[in-house]
Short mmCIF file of C-alpha atoms in Angstrom, two decimals:
data_model
loop_
_atom_site.label_atom_id
_atom_site.label_comp_id
_atom_site.label_asym_id
_atom_site.label_seq_id
_atom_site.Cartn_x
_atom_site.Cartn_y
_atom_site.Cartn_z
CA MET Z 12 -50.94 -4.03 9.97
CA PHE Z 13 -47.77 -6.08 10.12
CA GLY Z 14 -47.85 -8.86 7.57
CA GLN Z 15 -49.85 -7.11 4.87
CA GLY Z 16 -46.76 -6.66 2.74
CA LEU Z 17 -45.84 -10.30 3.24
CA LEU Z 18 -49.27 -11.41 2.05
CA LYS Z 19 -48.99 -9.12 -0.97
CA GLY Z 20 -45.62 -10.67 -1.77
CA LEU Z 21 -47.13 -14.13 -1.56
CA GLY Z 22 -49.92 -12.98 -3.87
CA ILE Z 23 -47.34 -11.84 -6.42
CA THR Z 24 -45.63 -15.22 -6.22
CA PHE Z 25 -48.91 -17.05 -6.80
CA GLN Z 26 -49.79 -14.79 -9.72
CA ARG Z 27 -46.44 -15.42 -11.33
CA LEU Z 28 -46.78 -19.12 -10.70
CA ARG Z 29 -49.65 -19.28 -13.17
CA ARG Z 30 -47.70 -17.60 -15.96
CA PRO Z 31 -46.02 -19.65 -18.67
CA THR Z 32 -42.54 -20.85 -17.82
CA GLU Z 33 -39.62 -19.10 -19.47
CA THR Z 34 -36.96 -21.71 -18.94
CA GLN Z 35 -34.79 -22.39 -21.96
CA LEU Z 36 -34.38 -26.13 -22.38
CA TYR Z 37 -30.78 -25.93 -23.46
CA PRO Z 38 -29.10 -28.25 -24.57
CA TYR Z 39 -32.26 -30.07 -25.70
CA GLN Z 40 -33.43 -26.94 -27.47
CA GLN Z 41 -30.86 -24.81 -29.22
CA PRO Z 42 -31.21 -21.09 -28.53
CA VAL Z 43 -31.99 -18.81 -31.46
CA LEU Z 44 -29.15 -16.34 -31.51
CA PRO Z 45 -29.28 -12.99 -33.32
CA ALA Z 46 -27.24 -12.70 -36.50
CA THR Z 47 -24.89 -10.26 -34.77
CA SER Z 48 -23.79 -12.78 -32.14
CA ARG Z 49 -20.05 -12.91 -31.64
CA MET Z 50 -19.18 -16.58 -31.27
CA PHE Z 51 -16.34 -18.55 -32.83
CA LEU Z 52 -14.38 -17.14 -35.76
CA ALA Z 53 -14.48 -18.51 -39.27
CA MET Z 54 -13.04 -17.53 -42.62
CA TYR Z 55 -14.70 -17.15 -46.00
CA HIS Z 56 -13.43 -19.33 -48.85
CA ASP Z 57 -14.36 -19.11 -52.53
CA GLU Z 58 -15.80 -22.03 -54.52
CA ALA Z 59 -12.33 -23.40 -55.25
CA GLY Z 60 -11.56 -23.43 -51.54
CA VAL Z 61 -9.12 -20.52 -51.66
CA PRO Z 62 -9.29 -18.47 -48.44
CA ALA Z 63 -10.29 -14.83 -48.71
CA CYS Z 64 -7.36 -13.89 -46.46
CA LYS Z 65 -4.53 -12.03 -48.19
CA ALA Z 66 -2.12 -12.29 -45.24
CA CYS Z 67 -1.98 -8.53 -44.72
CA MET Z 68 -1.42 -9.09 -40.96
CA THR Z 69 -3.88 -6.34 -39.97
CA CYS Z 70 -5.85 -8.64 -37.69
CA GLN Z 71 -2.71 -10.09 -36.13
CA THR Z 72 -1.39 -6.65 -35.20
CA GLY Z 73 -4.82 -5.34 -34.21
CA CYS Z 74 -5.74 -8.19 -31.85
CA PRO Z 75 -5.39 -7.07 -28.21
CA ASP Z 76 -4.67 -10.58 -26.94
CA HIS Z 77 -2.34 -11.94 -29.63
CA VAL Z 78 -4.82 -14.63 -30.57
CA ILE Z 79 -4.19 -14.72 -34.31
CA ARG Z 80 -0.97 -16.00 -35.88
CA ILE Z 81 -0.47 -15.85 -39.64
CA GLU Z 82 2.39 -17.42 -41.56
CA LYS Z 83 2.96 -16.06 -45.04
CA ASP Z 84 4.11 -17.92 -48.10
CA THR Z 85 7.65 -16.63 -48.76
CA GLU Z 86 7.25 -16.85 -52.54
CA ASN Z 87 3.74 -15.43 -52.68
CA PRO Z 88 3.32 -13.02 -49.72
CA LYS Z 89 -0.40 -12.53 -50.40
CA VAL Z 90 -1.19 -16.15 -49.55
CA PRO Z 91 -1.40 -17.31 -45.94
CA LEU Z 92 0.27 -20.64 -45.32
CA SER Z 93 -1.43 -20.96 -41.98
CA PHE Z 94 -3.94 -18.89 -40.08
CA THR Z 95 -4.18 -20.00 -36.46
CA VAL Z 96 -6.66 -18.73 -33.92
CA ASN Z 97 -6.09 -19.57 -30.27
CA SER Z 98 -9.70 -19.43 -29.11
CA GLY Z 99 -8.66 -20.15 -25.53
CA ARG Z 100 -7.19 -16.65 -25.32
CA CYS Z 101 -9.82 -14.94 -27.46
CA THR Z 102 -12.09 -12.41 -25.80
CA PHE Z 103 -14.45 -12.33 -28.81
CA CYS Z 104 -14.14 -8.56 -29.04
CA GLY Z 105 -14.56 -8.59 -32.84
CA ILE Z 106 -11.71 -6.19 -33.60
CA CYS Z 107 -10.24 -8.61 -36.19
CA VAL Z 108 -13.54 -8.90 -38.07
CA GLU Z 109 -13.90 -5.14 -38.02
CA LEU Z 110 -10.35 -4.45 -39.16
CA CYS Z 111 -10.11 -6.98 -42.02
CA PRO Z 112 -9.87 -4.98 -45.28
CA PHE Z 113 -10.95 -8.01 -47.33
CA SER Z 114 -13.90 -8.98 -45.08
CA ALA Z 115 -12.38 -12.44 -44.89
CA LEU Z 116 -13.27 -13.12 -41.27
CA HIS Z 117 -16.71 -13.52 -39.81
CA PHE Z 118 -18.36 -14.82 -36.68
CA THR Z 119 -20.37 -17.99 -36.70
CA GLY Z 120 -23.24 -18.78 -34.36
CA ASP Z 121 -21.31 -21.80 -33.08
CA PHE Z 122 -20.56 -21.60 -29.36
CA GLU Z 123 -20.42 -25.22 -28.25
CA ARG Z 124 -16.72 -25.88 -28.44
CA ALA Z 125 -15.77 -26.91 -24.93
CA THR Z 126 -12.73 -29.17 -24.97
CA TYR Z 127 -10.71 -31.23 -22.53
CA LEU Z 128 -7.41 -29.86 -23.77
CA LYS Z 129 -6.43 -26.23 -24.05
CA SER Z 130 -4.55 -27.11 -27.20
CA ASP Z 131 -7.82 -28.27 -28.79
CA LEU Z 132 -8.96 -24.66 -28.73
CA ILE Z 133 -6.39 -23.69 -31.34
CA TYR Z 134 -8.00 -23.63 -34.76
CA LYS Z 135 -6.51 -23.44 -38.22
CA LEU Z 136 -8.87 -21.31 -40.23
CA VAL Z 137 -7.15 -21.67 -43.58
CA ASP Z 138 -7.54 -25.41 -44.06
CA GLY Z 139 -10.43 -25.61 -41.62
CA SER Z 140 -8.93 -28.26 -39.35
CA ARG Z 141 -8.48 -28.21 -35.64
CA ALA Z 142 -4.78 -27.90 -34.84
CA THR Z 143 -4.73 -30.55 -32.13
CA GLY Z 144 -1.54 -30.80 -30.14
CA GLU Z 145 -0.09 -27.57 -31.46
CA GLY Z 146 1.08 -24.61 -29.45
CA GLU Z 147 1.56 -24.39 -25.71
CA GLY Z 148 -1.46 -26.54 -24.91
CA GLU Z 149 -1.75 -27.71 -21.35
CA ARG Z 150 -3.28 -30.90 -20.10
CA HIS Z 151 -6.39 -30.69 -17.97
CA GLY Z 152 -7.92 -33.39 -15.79
CA ARG Z 153 -9.16 -36.18 -17.94
CA MET T 2 -0.38 -9.12 11.17
CA VAL T 3 -3.55 -7.10 11.44
CA THR T 4 -3.94 -4.97 14.53
CA PHE T 5 -7.17 -3.35 15.57
CA ASN T 6 -8.07 -0.77 18.15
CA ARG T 7 -10.12 -2.52 20.76
CA ALA T 8 -13.29 -0.65 21.62
CA ASP T 9 -14.15 -0.10 25.26
CA ALA T 10 -17.35 -2.07 24.66
CA CYS T 11 -15.45 -5.34 24.89
CA ALA T 12 -15.59 -5.13 28.70
CA GLY T 13 -12.69 -7.47 29.29
CA THR T 14 -14.01 -10.29 27.14
CA GLU T 15 -12.08 -11.57 24.17
CA THR T 16 -12.95 -10.47 20.68
CA VAL T 17 -13.18 -12.83 17.73
CA LEU T 18 -11.61 -12.27 14.34
CA LEU T 19 -13.94 -13.40 11.56
CA ASN T 20 -13.12 -13.61 7.90
CA ILE T 21 -16.10 -12.73 5.71
CA GLY T 22 -15.11 -14.01 2.32
CA PRO T 23 -13.31 -14.12 0.00
CA GLN T 24 -15.64 -16.95 -1.01
CA HIS T 25 -18.78 -16.18 0.88
CA PRO T 26 -22.24 -16.12 -0.67
CA SER T 27 -23.03 -12.62 0.49
CA THR T 28 -19.83 -10.89 -0.51
CA HIS T 29 -20.63 -10.16 -4.16
CA GLY T 30 -17.60 -11.66 -5.77
CA VAL T 31 -14.31 -12.18 -4.02
CA THR T 32 -14.58 -9.51 -1.35
CA HIS T 33 -12.71 -10.28 1.82
CA ILE T 34 -13.59 -8.37 4.96
CA LEU T 35 -11.82 -9.13 8.19
CA VAL T 36 -14.11 -8.16 11.06
CA GLU T 37 -13.40 -8.16 14.74
CA LEU T 38 -16.45 -9.13 16.74
CA SER T 39 -17.32 -8.57 20.34
CA GLY T 40 -20.24 -10.93 20.71
CA GLU T 41 -22.41 -10.04 17.75
CA THR T 42 -21.17 -6.47 17.47
CA VAL T 43 -18.57 -5.43 14.97
CA VAL T 44 -15.69 -3.69 16.69
CA ALA T 45 -13.46 -3.21 13.68
CA ALA T 46 -13.54 -4.08 10.00
CA LYS T 47 -10.91 -4.15 7.33
CA PRO T 48 -11.54 -4.87 3.66
CA ILE T 49 -8.76 -6.93 2.10
CA LEU T 50 -8.58 -6.41 -1.63
CA GLY T 51 -6.72 -7.80 -4.59
CA TYR T 52 -8.27 -11.21 -5.24
CA LEU T 53 -9.48 -10.16 -8.67
CA HIS T 54 -6.46 -8.08 -9.65
CA ARG T 55 -5.73 -8.54 -13.35
CA GLY T 56 -3.47 -5.56 -13.85
CA ILE T 57 -5.76 -3.89 -16.36
CA GLU T 58 -4.20 -0.47 -15.81
CA LYS T 59 -0.77 -1.87 -16.60
CA LEU T 60 -1.99 -4.02 -19.49
CA ALA T 61 -3.49 -0.91 -21.02
CA GLU T 62 -0.07 0.72 -21.20
CA TYR T 63 1.13 -2.07 -23.48
CA ARG T 64 -1.76 -1.90 -25.93
CA THR T 65 -2.90 0.72 -28.38
CA TRP T 66 -5.67 3.17 -27.54
CA GLN T 67 -8.19 1.16 -29.56
CA GLN T 68 -7.18 -2.16 -28.03
CA ASP T 69 -7.64 -0.78 -24.51
CA LEU T 70 -11.32 -0.33 -25.23
CA VAL T 71 -11.75 -4.10 -24.96
CA TYR T 72 -10.39 -4.04 -21.42
CA THR T 73 -12.67 -1.28 -20.16
CA ASP T 74 -15.60 -3.72 -20.41
CA ARG T 75 -13.85 -5.93 -17.92
CA LEU T 76 -13.35 -3.25 -15.28
CA ASP T 77 -16.83 -3.20 -13.83
CA TYR T 78 -18.38 -6.21 -15.51
CA VAL T 79 -21.86 -5.26 -14.32
CA SER T 80 -22.00 -1.82 -15.94
CA GLN T 81 -19.78 -2.33 -18.96
CA ILE T 82 -21.18 0.42 -21.17
CA GLY T 83 -20.52 3.02 -18.47
CA ASN T 84 -16.83 2.13 -18.47
CA GLU T 85 -16.62 2.16 -22.24
CA TRP T 86 -18.23 5.55 -22.33
CA ALA T 87 -15.91 7.02 -19.73
CA TYR T 88 -12.84 5.80 -21.61
CA CYS T 89 -14.19 6.91 -24.99
CA ARG T 90 -14.97 10.36 -23.63
CA ALA T 91 -11.48 10.64 -22.21
CA VAL T 92 -9.80 9.71 -25.50
CA GLU T 93 -12.19 11.90 -27.48
CA ARG T 94 -11.31 14.86 -25.28
CA LEU T 95 -7.61 14.09 -25.62
CA THR T 96 -7.79 13.91 -29.41
CA ALA T 97 -10.58 16.48 -29.92
CA ILE T 98 -12.82 14.04 -31.78
CA GLU T 99 -16.36 15.32 -32.30
CA VAL T 100 -19.09 12.75 -31.70
CA PRO T 101 -22.15 12.90 -34.00
CA GLU T 102 -25.46 13.78 -32.41
CA ARG T 103 -27.14 10.43 -33.04
CA ALA T 104 -24.22 8.53 -31.55
CA GLU T 105 -24.54 10.53 -28.32
CA TRP T 106 -28.22 9.59 -28.11
CA ILE T 107 -27.50 5.91 -28.76
CA ARG T 108 -24.81 6.00 -26.09
CA THR T 109 -27.22 7.54 -23.61
CA LEU T 110 -29.81 4.87 -24.39
CA PHE T 111 -27.47 1.96 -23.82
CA CYS T 112 -25.85 3.51 -20.77
CA GLU T 113 -29.26 3.82 -19.13
CA LEU T 114 -30.25 0.28 -20.14
CA ASN T 115 -27.01 -0.83 -18.54
CA ARG T 116 -27.85 1.16 -15.42
CA ILE T 117 -31.05 -0.84 -15.13
CA THR T 118 -29.27 -4.19 -15.47
CA SER T 119 -26.63 -3.08 -13.01
CA HIS T 120 -29.22 -2.06 -10.43
CA ILE T 121 -31.00 -5.37 -11.00
CA MET T 122 -27.74 -7.05 -10.07
CA TRP T 123 -27.68 -4.97 -6.89
CA TYR T 124 -31.30 -5.91 -6.22
CA ALA T 125 -30.49 -9.59 -6.63
CA GLY T 126 -27.45 -9.26 -4.38
CA VAL T 127 -29.07 -7.32 -1.59
CA THR T 128 -32.12 -9.56 -1.45
CA MET T 129 -29.89 -12.61 -1.20
CA ASP T 130 -27.90 -10.88 1.56
CA ILE T 131 -30.96 -10.56 3.76
CA GLY T 132 -32.04 -14.11 3.06
CA THR T 133 -34.95 -13.91 0.65
CA MET T 134 -33.75 -17.14 -0.95
CA GLY T 135 -34.09 -16.27 -4.58
CA THR T 136 -37.66 -15.32 -5.45
CA PRO T 137 -37.13 -11.57 -6.00
CA PHE T 138 -33.70 -12.40 -7.39
CA ILE T 139 -35.13 -14.59 -10.16
CA TYR T 140 -37.97 -12.18 -10.91
CA ALA T 141 -35.49 -9.33 -11.28
CA PHE T 142 -33.23 -11.40 -13.49
CA LYS T 143 -36.10 -11.89 -15.90
CA ALA T 144 -35.89 -8.20 -16.76
CA ARG T 145 -32.11 -8.41 -16.91
CA GLU T 146 -32.22 -11.31 -19.37
CA ARG T 147 -34.69 -9.43 -21.51
CA ILE T 148 -32.49 -6.32 -21.62
CA TYR T 149 -29.44 -8.46 -22.35
CA ASP T 150 -31.35 -9.82 -25.35
CA PHE T 151 -31.59 -6.25 -26.64
CA PHE T 152 -27.90 -5.76 -26.04
CA GLU T 153 -27.09 -9.01 -27.84
CA ALA T 154 -29.18 -8.08 -30.84
CA VAL T 155 -27.27 -4.81 -31.24
CA THR T 156 -23.75 -5.49 -30.01
CA GLY T 157 -23.46 -9.24 -30.52
CA ALA T 158 -22.61 -10.05 -26.91
CA ARG T 159 -24.50 -10.37 -23.68
CA MET T 160 -21.84 -9.13 -21.28
CA MET T 161 -18.71 -7.78 -22.95
CA TYR T 162 -20.15 -5.48 -25.56
CA ASN T 163 -17.18 -3.61 -27.01
CA TYR T 164 -19.79 -1.40 -28.65
CA PHE T 165 -18.52 2.15 -28.35
CA ARG T 166 -15.86 3.52 -30.66
CA PHE T 167 -13.90 6.74 -30.53
CA GLY T 168 -16.20 9.20 -32.27
CA GLY T 169 -19.35 7.14 -32.13
CA VAL T 170 -20.63 3.61 -31.84
CA ARG T 171 -19.84 0.48 -33.85
CA CYS T 172 -23.19 -0.08 -35.52
CA ASP T 173 -26.61 1.47 -35.69
CA VAL T 174 -29.69 0.17 -33.92
CA ALA T 175 -32.50 -1.26 -36.05
CA PRO T 176 -35.70 0.85 -35.80
CA GLY T 177 -37.76 -2.24 -34.98
CA LEU T 178 -35.52 -3.00 -32.04
CA LEU T 179 -35.87 0.56 -30.74
CA GLU T 180 -39.63 0.09 -30.78
CA ASP T 181 -39.27 -3.22 -28.94
CA ILE T 182 -37.14 -1.58 -26.24
CA HIS T 183 -39.62 1.30 -25.96
CA ASP T 184 -42.60 -1.04 -25.64
CA TYR T 185 -40.88 -3.27 -23.12
CA LEU T 186 -39.70 -0.41 -20.89
CA GLY T 187 -43.10 1.26 -21.03
CA GLY T 188 -45.16 -1.83 -20.25
CA GLU T 189 -43.89 -5.15 -19.03
CA PHE T 190 -40.88 -3.65 -17.27
CA LEU T 191 -42.90 -1.19 -15.21
CA GLU T 192 -45.28 -3.99 -14.28
CA LEU T 193 -42.34 -6.05 -13.09
CA MET T 194 -40.93 -3.05 -11.22
CA ASP T 195 -44.20 -2.77 -9.27
CA ASP T 196 -43.81 -6.40 -8.25
CA LEU T 197 -40.14 -5.92 -7.34
CA ASP T 198 -41.06 -2.85 -5.29
CA ALA T 199 -43.70 -4.82 -3.43
CA LEU T 200 -41.40 -7.77 -2.82
CA LEU T 201 -38.55 -5.66 -1.43
CA LEU T 202 -39.78 -2.30 -0.18
CA GLY T 203 -43.25 -3.47 0.82
CA ASN T 204 -42.02 -6.47 2.75
CA GLU T 205 -42.17 -5.86 6.50
CA ILE T 206 -39.32 -8.23 7.28
CA VAL T 207 -37.08 -6.36 4.85
CA GLN T 208 -38.20 -3.07 6.40
CA SER T 209 -37.38 -4.23 9.89
CA ARG T 210 -34.00 -5.49 8.69
CA MET T 211 -33.10 -2.27 6.89
CA LYS T 212 -34.82 0.74 8.42
CA GLY T 213 -32.48 2.70 10.65
CA ILE T 214 -29.54 0.46 9.76
CA GLY T 215 -26.42 2.18 8.53
CA ALA T 216 -27.69 5.70 9.05
CA PHE T 217 -24.84 8.08 8.26
CA THR T 218 -24.96 11.84 7.87
CA THR T 219 -24.26 13.57 4.59
CA ALA T 220 -21.19 15.22 6.09
CA GLN T 221 -19.79 11.82 7.06
CA LEU T 222 -20.38 10.36 3.61
CA VAL T 223 -18.81 13.35 1.87
CA GLU T 224 -15.82 13.11 4.16
CA TRP T 225 -15.39 9.44 3.30
CA GLY T 226 -15.55 10.14 -0.43
CA ILE T 227 -18.78 8.25 -1.04
CA THR T 228 -20.54 8.89 -4.34
CA GLY T 229 -23.50 7.50 -6.21
CA PRO T 230 -26.84 6.25 -4.84
CA PHE T 231 -25.28 5.71 -1.41
CA LEU T 232 -24.64 9.45 -1.14
CA ARG T 233 -27.88 10.48 -2.81
CA ALA T 234 -29.86 8.51 -0.24
CA SER T 235 -28.57 10.96 2.36
CA GLY T 236 -30.26 13.89 0.62
CA LEU T 237 -27.41 15.28 -1.46
CA ALA T 238 -28.52 15.26 -5.10
CA GLN T 239 -25.03 14.84 -6.51
CA ASP T 240 -25.34 13.34 -9.97
CA LEU T 241 -22.88 14.07 -12.76
CA ARG T 242 -25.59 13.55 -15.34
CA LYS T 243 -27.13 16.76 -13.99
CA ASP T 244 -24.07 18.53 -12.59
CA ALA T 245 -21.78 18.09 -15.59
CA PRO T 246 -24.04 16.77 -18.37
CA TYR T 247 -22.61 14.64 -21.13
CA GLY T 248 -24.18 12.66 -23.93
CA ALA T 249 -27.83 13.57 -24.32
CA TYR T 250 -28.54 13.98 -20.62
CA ASP T 251 -29.05 17.74 -20.92
CA LYS T 252 -31.72 17.14 -23.57
CA VAL T 253 -33.90 14.68 -21.67
CA GLU T 254 -35.95 15.29 -18.55
CA PHE T 255 -35.27 13.21 -15.51
CA ALA T 256 -35.21 13.60 -11.77
CA VAL T 257 -32.38 12.65 -9.45
CA PRO T 258 -34.01 10.44 -6.80
CA THR T 259 -32.92 11.32 -3.28
CA SER T 260 -34.01 10.52 0.21
CA THR T 261 -33.41 12.29 3.48
CA VAL T 262 -33.43 9.26 5.75
CA SER T 263 -29.97 7.99 4.78
CA ASP T 264 -30.36 4.43 6.02
CA SER T 265 -30.10 1.13 4.15
CA PHE T 266 -33.80 1.19 3.28
CA ALA T 267 -33.47 4.68 1.78
CA ARG T 268 -30.66 3.39 -0.43
CA CYS T 269 -32.99 0.68 -1.72
CA GLU T 270 -35.70 3.25 -2.43
CA VAL T 271 -33.25 5.49 -4.29
CA ARG T 272 -31.99 2.65 -6.48
CA MET T 273 -35.49 1.42 -7.27
CA ALA T 274 -36.49 4.97 -8.23
CA GLU T 275 -33.34 5.26 -10.35
CA MET T 276 -34.35 2.20 -12.35
CA ARG T 277 -37.69 3.80 -13.15
CA GLU T 278 -35.95 7.07 -14.08
CA ALA T 279 -33.53 5.18 -16.31
CA ALA T 280 -36.44 3.50 -18.09
CA SER T 281 -38.05 6.92 -18.55
CA ILE T 282 -34.79 8.33 -19.99
CA CYS T 283 -34.56 5.39 -22.41
CA ARG T 284 -38.09 5.97 -23.64
CA GLN T 285 -37.46 9.70 -24.12
CA VAL T 286 -34.24 8.97 -25.98
CA ILE T 287 -35.98 6.54 -28.35
CA GLU T 288 -38.81 9.01 -28.97
CA ARG T 289 -36.52 11.93 -29.71
CA MET T 290 -33.45 10.28 -31.26
CA PRO T 291 -32.30 12.29 -34.29
CA GLU T 292 -31.24 10.75 -37.59
CA GLY T 293 -27.69 11.07 -38.85
CA ASP T 294 -24.24 9.53 -38.68
CA ILE T 295 -23.33 7.17 -35.90
CA SER T 296 -19.57 7.58 -36.07
CA VAL T 297 -16.80 9.69 -37.54
CA LYS T 298 -13.68 8.45 -39.26
CA VAL T 299 -10.82 7.98 -36.85
CA PRO T 300 -7.28 6.96 -37.86
CA ARG T 301 -6.60 3.27 -37.40
CA LEU T 302 -3.53 3.98 -35.30
CA LEU T 303 -4.44 6.81 -32.99
CA LYS T 304 -1.63 9.02 -31.75
CA PRO T 305 -2.98 11.76 -29.49
CA GLU T 306 -0.78 14.73 -28.73
CA ALA T 307 1.14 14.61 -25.49
CA GLY T 308 -1.04 15.66 -22.60
CA GLU T 309 -3.33 14.44 -19.91
CA VAL T 310 -7.06 14.31 -19.38
CA TYR T 311 -9.45 13.37 -16.59
CA VAL T 312 -13.06 12.60 -17.37
CA ARG T 313 -15.84 11.92 -14.87
CA THR T 314 -19.02 10.01 -15.58
CA GLU T 315 -21.87 8.82 -13.43
CA SER T 316 -21.67 5.07 -13.30
CA PRO T 317 -24.46 3.15 -11.52
CA ARG T 318 -22.22 3.00 -8.47
CA GLY T 319 -20.99 6.55 -8.34
CA GLU T 320 -18.40 8.79 -9.90
CA LEU T 321 -16.27 6.88 -12.38
CA GLY T 322 -13.21 8.79 -13.50
CA ILE T 323 -10.69 7.91 -16.18
CA TYR T 324 -7.31 9.63 -16.11
CA LEU T 325 -5.17 9.27 -19.21
CA VAL T 326 -1.69 10.51 -19.93
CA SER T 327 -0.41 10.51 -23.48
CA ASP T 328 3.20 10.92 -24.53
CA GLY T 329 2.24 11.29 -28.17
CA GLY T 330 2.67 7.60 -28.92
CA PRO T 331 0.23 4.93 -30.05
CA LYS T 332 -0.20 3.64 -26.49
CA PRO T 333 -1.29 5.42 -23.32
CA TYR T 334 1.54 6.43 -21.02
CA ARG T 335 -0.75 6.05 -18.03
CA PHE T 336 -4.25 4.67 -17.70
CA ARG T 337 -5.80 5.26 -14.32
CA VAL T 338 -9.31 4.46 -13.15
CA ARG T 339 -11.00 6.29 -10.32
CA SER T 340 -13.32 3.52 -9.31
CA PRO T 341 -16.38 4.63 -7.31
CA ILE T 342 -16.68 1.39 -5.36
CA PHE T 343 -13.05 1.42 -4.29
CA TYR T 344 -13.70 4.67 -2.44
CA ASN T 345 -17.01 3.41 -1.10
CA ILE T 346 -15.57 0.15 0.19
CA SER T 347 -12.61 2.00 1.71
CA ALA T 348 -15.05 3.59 4.14
CA LEU T 349 -16.09 0.22 5.56
CA PRO T 350 -13.72 0.49 8.58
CA LYS T 351 -15.57 3.70 9.48
CA MET T 352 -19.05 2.40 8.65
CA LEU T 353 -19.29 -1.04 10.17
CA PRO T 354 -18.06 -0.71 13.81
CA GLY T 355 -20.93 -0.55 16.27
CA TRP T 356 -23.39 -2.51 14.14
CA LYS T 357 -24.35 -6.13 14.55
CA LEU T 358 -22.81 -8.58 12.11
CA GLN T 359 -26.06 -9.12 10.19
CA ASP T 360 -26.59 -5.36 9.98
CA ALA T 361 -23.05 -5.00 8.67
CA LEU T 362 -23.95 -7.30 5.75
CA VAL T 363 -26.98 -5.14 4.99
CA ILE T 364 -24.81 -1.99 5.02
CA PHE T 365 -22.28 -3.70 2.83
CA GLY T 366 -25.03 -4.74 0.41
CA GLY T 367 -26.03 -1.08 0.09
CA ILE T 368 -22.62 -0.25 -1.36
CA ASP T 369 -23.31 -2.48 -4.41
CA THR T 370 -19.78 -3.73 -4.92
CA SER T 371 -18.32 -5.09 -8.10
CA MET T 372 -14.88 -6.45 -7.35
CA GLY T 373 -13.75 -6.28 -10.95
CA GLU T 374 -13.56 -2.53 -10.71
CA ILE T 375 -12.04 -2.36 -7.25
CA ASP T 376 -9.16 -4.72 -7.93
CA ARG T 377 -8.88 -3.95 -11.64
#
């Protein structure tokens, strides 16, 4: 009989209507992300605040999108003067974290970093500040 | 200027050129099809490509073999693992890297999970095409979200996994998670599949929209270079997982769903059956996965010997081939993708003429396009 399948479909809809809702109330409720989540990059520092990075340049050469830029100290080549990550270009592939021989880099669970300016997406990981106004940042409608 | 051959059916009246897309709700991305209509009937059709061209093949020539792996995810962004696997297999064949047994099983598991999510995306697309206004779409996406949670727990990302490595996979899967996947695919998922079946295949309106629409013979489809579920729905059980097994496919039992009707409805049936088969493969893989290493040590800067290799895999959309040429350097000399959907969509000028415009959308929905792989 024509229409039986339609009625069955309606029945399914009504059955599902009674089930508990699965909507995530983001941003009112923060999602629980697994520990493996690949979000924004961060660097480990010791208690004295010295970064774990030894400026070996492995991550800079390994990055497929040229996201990382390291400047070495000329007198002490094992100390990074600056470690900049252009998150606007980053594809969050995790190659840098995987390659780092000193396990200095890691991913945080932080993903809420939308900005008005592209230049605000450039982060300095060594002194932990946001490198506002640096690089080839481009103005977006404000 | 586009010129079309006018069909005799026009009977002296003027035809209308209609642009479907590139931003049209039923075009699955940025597909652009220029159709010539005589009344409601399609007289000629021409797919216009290139809106999502990112130059991945060229980019790959300027990056090392390992770095290219990141870009393979972005080829077909609905079945990412399938692309990664095809590329990894190609490089492994080029460099004669042996993959450990357990890694092959893990790869098979995630490839099949990805096949399910990819087919769910097709399900969502095709139901929207015929105007079901979202109910089956949202129900199907529930399963997709759940499977993406599994992916996220293992790989750390929901879409762009970057999980496979030359000679294995990046990290092992926790035993508890394997149990979760097994339980989900054996219970809740099958329950949902019954509902999805009833909502799509059991619906009389869908049947009347799809049955007999886009009926092509096997000979026609083979001539046009069609692969994947579209071809299998015509009765030809061509599946590289059976014909040229890779991974753990020769060690698990599964059927290749086919149909002899070869219309749009048969394509739906084949894809729905494939999702069930994929779930069955996943469960078998989890039950029989051996212990052992998950990867072998590969030099950080890979330099394969000069040569070329072509590897075929069965992606959810058909035969995905990766052709690599090495000149002995750290970067590929040539990186070429044989995209299944590019060949399928290229047959649209042969497929669509003679059908009504709304039927043409149903036929197009049966191809299951993903523009990321066509335009690359």
